[in-house]
Amino acid sequence: MTLIMLGPPGAGKGTQAAVLSEKLGIISVSTGHILRTAVKEQTPVGLEAKKYMDQGLLVPDETIIDIVKDFLAGCGAGKGCILDGVPRNIAQAEMLERLGVTIDAAILLNVGDKEIEDRMSGRRFCPKCGAGYHVKALPPKIEGICDVCGEGLAIREDDRPETVRRRLEVYHRETEPIIGFYASRGKLISIDGTASIEETTEKVVKALEMVQ
C-alpha cells in the first residue's frame, strides 16, 4: 500500500508512520528527516530549506517534490511506502499525481491546537541519527540520551512555542485544504489522534483493513 500521513505538526504522523512501516512491511519516507539531514550537511538545498524551517514556514513545493521523486526512484518504493510530511498542500498533491504516485489512503490524525502546543514542547531528537522522542509520551531509556546511537538529545528550533504557533497558522492556511482533496477522491481516513500511540495505531490498522 502507498499511504499519506496528514495532520497538524506534532500530531504524531512520524511516530505512526514508523510503527505502520514495521507492521505493514513497507518503507516510511520522512521528508522532514531528509531535509534536516541536508541542513546538517549544509548542502545547497539544505541551506535554502533552513531559511524557511527556522521561521516555521513551508519549504518550496519544487524542492520537496524533487527530494521525494529522487528517493522513490532509488529505493524501490513501487512496492509501497508511507509518505510522512508530503504532500503539504494542493499543489504538492497534484504534483504527486502527475508523477504517477497512486495513493491508497490518506490517514488524517485529528489533534487540537492546544494539545499540539503541549506535545511539541516536550519533543526531543537525536542530531546524529534523527531518532525522535518525547519526554512524556516516548521517553528514551536514559534521560537525554538516544536509544539508537547514544548521542545526547536536543530540542529543535521549530519546536519552540513561538515557532509552533506560526507552524499551526501555516498548517491551517496552506495544508488543511488537502483534507478535502483526498476526501473528494474517497481516500481519506480520519482518526482521533489524541489517544495513546498504541490505541491510535490500532484504530489506523483497523481502518486500513477496510481499504485492503
CSV table of C-alpha atoms in Angstrom, one decimal:
chain,number,residue,atom,x,y,z
A,1,MET,CA,0.0,0.0,0.0
A,2,THR,CA,1.0,3.6,-0.5
A,3,LEU,CA,-0.2,5.8,2.3
A,4,ILE,CA,0.0,9.5,3.2
A,5,MET,CA,0.1,10.8,6.8
A,6,LEU,CA,-1.9,14.0,7.3
A,7,GLY,CA,-2.5,16.2,10.4
A,8,PRO,CA,-1.0,19.3,12.1
A,9,PRO,CA,2.6,19.5,13.2
A,10,GLY,CA,3.1,17.4,16.3
A,11,ALA,CA,0.0,15.2,15.7
A,12,GLY,CA,2.2,12.0,15.7
A,13,LYS,CA,2.5,11.4,12.0
A,14,GLY,CA,6.1,10.4,12.2
A,15,THR,CA,5.6,8.1,15.1
A,16,GLN,CA,2.6,6.3,13.5
A,17,ALA,CA,4.5,6.1,10.1
A,18,ALA,CA,7.3,4.3,11.8
A,19,VAL,CA,5.0,1.8,13.6
A,20,LEU,CA,2.9,1.2,10.5
A,21,SER,CA,6.1,0.7,8.4
A,22,GLU,CA,7.1,-2.2,10.6
A,23,LYS,CA,3.6,-3.7,10.9
A,24,LEU,CA,2.9,-3.4,7.1
A,25,GLY,CA,6.4,-4.2,5.9
A,26,ILE,CA,6.7,-1.0,3.7
A,27,ILE,CA,9.1,1.8,3.9
A,28,SER,CA,8.4,5.1,5.6
A,29,VAL,CA,9.6,8.3,3.8
A,30,SER,CA,10.1,11.2,6.2
A,31,THR,CA,10.8,14.3,4.2
A,32,GLY,CA,11.4,16.2,7.5
A,33,HIS,CA,14.4,13.9,8.3
A,34,ILE,CA,15.7,14.2,4.7
A,35,LEU,CA,15.6,18.0,4.9
A,36,ARG,CA,17.1,18.2,8.4
A,37,THR,CA,20.0,15.9,7.2
A,38,ALA,CA,20.5,18.3,4.3
A,39,VAL,CA,20.6,21.2,6.7
A,40,LYS,CA,23.1,19.5,9.0
A,41,GLU,CA,25.4,18.6,6.0
A,42,GLN,CA,25.0,22.2,4.7
A,43,THR,CA,24.1,21.1,1.2
A,44,PRO,CA,22.7,23.8,-1.2
A,45,VAL,CA,19.1,22.5,-0.8
A,46,GLY,CA,19.7,22.2,3.0
A,47,LEU,CA,20.8,25.8,3.3
A,48,GLU,CA,17.9,27.0,1.3
A,49,ALA,CA,15.4,24.9,3.3
A,50,LYS,CA,16.9,26.1,6.6
A,51,LYS,CA,15.7,29.7,5.9
A,52,TYR,CA,12.1,28.5,5.8
A,53,MET,CA,12.3,25.9,8.6
A,54,ASP,CA,13.8,28.3,11.1
A,55,GLN,CA,10.7,30.5,10.7
A,56,GLY,CA,8.2,27.6,10.8
A,57,LEU,CA,7.4,28.1,7.1
A,58,LEU,CA,7.0,25.6,4.4
A,59,VAL,CA,9.9,24.6,2.2
A,60,PRO,CA,9.0,25.4,-1.5
A,61,ASP,CA,7.0,22.8,-3.3
A,62,GLU,CA,9.5,22.1,-6.0
A,63,THR,CA,12.3,21.3,-3.5
A,64,ILE,CA,10.1,18.9,-1.5
A,65,ILE,CA,8.8,17.1,-4.6
A,66,ASP,CA,12.3,16.8,-6.1
A,67,ILE,CA,13.6,15.1,-2.9
A,68,VAL,CA,10.6,12.7,-2.8
A,69,LYS,CA,10.9,11.9,-6.6
A,70,ASP,CA,14.7,11.1,-6.2
A,71,PHE,CA,14.0,9.0,-3.1
A,72,LEU,CA,11.2,7.0,-4.7
A,73,ALA,CA,13.3,6.4,-7.8
A,74,GLY,CA,16.2,5.0,-5.8
A,75,CYS,CA,14.6,2.8,-3.2
A,76,GLY,CA,12.1,0.6,-5.0
A,77,ALA,CA,9.1,2.2,-3.4
A,78,GLY,CA,6.8,0.8,-6.1
A,79,LYS,CA,6.3,-2.0,-3.6
A,80,GLY,CA,4.5,0.5,-1.3
A,81,CYS,CA,5.5,3.3,1.1
A,82,ILE,CA,4.3,5.7,3.7
A,83,LEU,CA,4.8,9.4,2.9
A,84,ASP,CA,5.3,11.4,6.1
A,85,GLY,CA,5.5,15.2,5.6
A,86,VAL,CA,4.4,15.3,1.9
A,87,PRO,CA,2.2,16.5,0.3
A,88,ARG,CA,1.6,19.6,2.4
A,89,ASN,CA,-0.7,21.5,0.1
A,90,ILE,CA,-2.9,21.0,-3.0
A,91,ALA,CA,0.0,21.9,-5.4
A,92,GLN,CA,2.2,19.1,-4.0
A,93,ALA,CA,-0.7,16.6,-4.1
A,94,GLU,CA,-1.3,17.4,-7.7
A,95,MET,CA,2.5,17.1,-8.4
A,96,LEU,CA,2.4,13.6,-6.9
A,97,GLU,CA,-0.5,12.6,-9.1
A,98,ARG,CA,1.3,13.9,-12.2
A,99,LEU,CA,4.3,11.7,-11.2
A,100,GLY,CA,2.0,8.7,-11.2
A,101,VAL,CA,2.1,8.1,-7.4
A,102,THR,CA,-1.1,6.3,-6.6
A,103,ILE,CA,-2.3,6.8,-3.1
A,104,ASP,CA,-4.3,4.0,-1.4
A,105,ALA,CA,-5.3,6.0,1.7
A,106,ALA,CA,-4.6,9.4,3.3
A,107,ILE,CA,-4.6,9.0,7.1
A,108,LEU,CA,-5.6,12.2,9.0
A,109,LEU,CA,-4.7,12.4,12.7
A,110,ASN,CA,-7.0,14.8,14.3
A,111,VAL,CA,-5.5,16.8,17.2
A,112,GLY,CA,-6.4,20.3,18.5
A,113,ASP,CA,-4.0,23.2,18.6
A,114,LYS,CA,-3.7,23.4,22.4
A,115,GLU,CA,-2.7,19.8,22.7
A,116,ILE,CA,-0.2,20.3,19.8
A,117,GLU,CA,1.5,23.1,21.7
A,118,ASP,CA,1.7,20.9,24.8
A,119,ARG,CA,3.1,18.0,22.9
A,120,MET,CA,5.7,19.8,20.9
A,121,SER,CA,7.3,21.5,23.9
A,122,GLY,CA,8.3,18.0,25.1
A,123,ARG,CA,9.8,16.8,21.8
A,124,ARG,CA,13.4,15.8,21.6
A,125,PHE,CA,15.5,14.4,18.7
A,126,CYS,CA,18.9,12.9,18.1
A,127,PRO,CA,21.1,15.2,16.0
A,128,LYS,CA,23.2,12.2,14.9
A,129,CYS,CA,20.7,9.6,13.7
A,130,GLY,CA,17.5,11.5,13.6
A,131,ALA,CA,15.5,9.3,16.1
A,132,GLY,CA,12.6,11.2,17.8
A,133,TYR,CA,11.4,11.1,21.4
A,134,HIS,CA,9.1,12.9,23.8
A,135,VAL,CA,9.8,13.5,27.5
A,136,LYS,CA,6.4,12.0,28.4
A,137,ALA,CA,4.9,10.0,25.5
A,138,LEU,CA,8.0,8.4,24.2
A,139,PRO,CA,11.0,8.9,26.6
A,140,PRO,CA,14.4,7.4,25.9
A,141,LYS,CA,15.6,4.6,28.2
A,142,ILE,CA,18.2,7.0,29.6
A,143,GLU,CA,17.1,10.6,30.1
A,144,GLY,CA,18.6,12.9,27.4
A,145,ILE,CA,20.3,10.0,25.6
A,146,CYS,CA,19.4,8.4,22.2
A,147,ASP,CA,18.5,4.7,22.5
A,148,VAL,CA,19.8,4.1,19.0
A,149,CYS,CA,23.3,5.6,19.0
A,150,GLY,CA,23.9,7.1,22.4
A,151,GLU,CA,24.1,10.7,21.3
A,152,GLY,CA,22.8,13.5,23.5
A,153,LEU,CA,19.3,14.6,22.6
A,154,ALA,CA,18.3,18.2,21.6
A,155,ILE,CA,15.3,20.5,21.0
A,156,ARG,CA,14.7,21.6,17.5
A,157,GLU,CA,14.3,25.3,16.9
A,158,ASP,CA,10.9,24.6,15.2
A,159,ASP,CA,9.6,23.0,18.4
A,160,ARG,CA,9.8,26.3,20.4
A,161,PRO,CA,6.4,27.8,21.4
A,162,GLU,CA,6.5,30.9,19.1
A,163,THR,CA,7.6,28.8,16.1
A,164,VAL,CA,4.9,26.2,16.9
A,165,ARG,CA,2.2,28.8,16.8
A,166,ARG,CA,3.5,30.1,13.4
A,167,ARG,CA,3.6,26.5,12.1
A,168,LEU,CA,0.0,25.9,13.1
A,169,GLU,CA,-1.1,29.1,11.4
A,170,VAL,CA,0.6,27.9,8.2
A,171,TYR,CA,-0.9,24.4,8.6
A,172,HIS,CA,-4.5,25.8,8.8
A,173,ARG,CA,-4.0,28.2,5.9
A,174,GLU,CA,-2.0,26.0,3.5
A,175,THR,CA,-2.1,22.4,4.4
A,176,GLU,CA,-5.6,21.8,5.9
A,177,PRO,CA,-7.3,22.2,2.4
A,178,ILE,CA,-5.6,19.0,1.3
A,179,ILE,CA,-8.0,17.1,3.6
A,180,GLY,CA,-10.8,17.9,1.2
A,181,PHE,CA,-8.6,17.0,-1.8
A,182,TYR,CA,-8.3,13.4,-0.6
A,183,ALA,CA,-11.8,13.2,0.8
A,184,SER,CA,-13.2,14.0,-2.7
A,185,ARG,CA,-11.2,11.1,-4.1
A,186,GLY,CA,-12.5,8.7,-1.4
A,187,LYS,CA,-9.1,8.2,0.1
A,188,LEU,CA,-9.4,9.9,3.4
A,189,ILE,CA,-9.3,8.0,6.8
A,190,SER,CA,-9.9,10.3,9.8
A,191,ILE,CA,-8.6,9.1,13.1
A,192,ASP,CA,-8.7,10.6,16.6
A,193,GLY,CA,-5.1,11.3,17.3
A,194,THR,CA,-5.4,12.2,21.0
A,195,ALA,CA,-5.3,8.6,22.3
A,196,SER,CA,-2.1,6.8,23.2
A,197,ILE,CA,0.3,5.7,20.5
A,198,GLU,CA,-0.8,2.1,20.7
A,199,GLU,CA,-4.5,3.0,20.6
A,200,THR,CA,-4.1,5.3,17.7
A,201,THR,CA,-2.1,2.6,15.8
A,202,GLU,CA,-4.9,0.1,16.4
A,203,LYS,CA,-7.5,2.4,15.0
A,204,VAL,CA,-5.4,3.1,11.9
A,205,VAL,CA,-4.8,-0.6,11.3
A,206,LYS,CA,-8.5,-1.5,11.6
A,207,ALA,CA,-9.4,1.3,9.2
A,208,LEU,CA,-6.8,0.1,6.6
A,209,GLU,CA,-8.2,-3.4,6.7
A,210,MET,CA,-11.4,-1.9,5.2
A,211,VAL,CA,-9.3,-0.4,2.4
A,212,GLN,CA,-7.5,-3.6,1.6
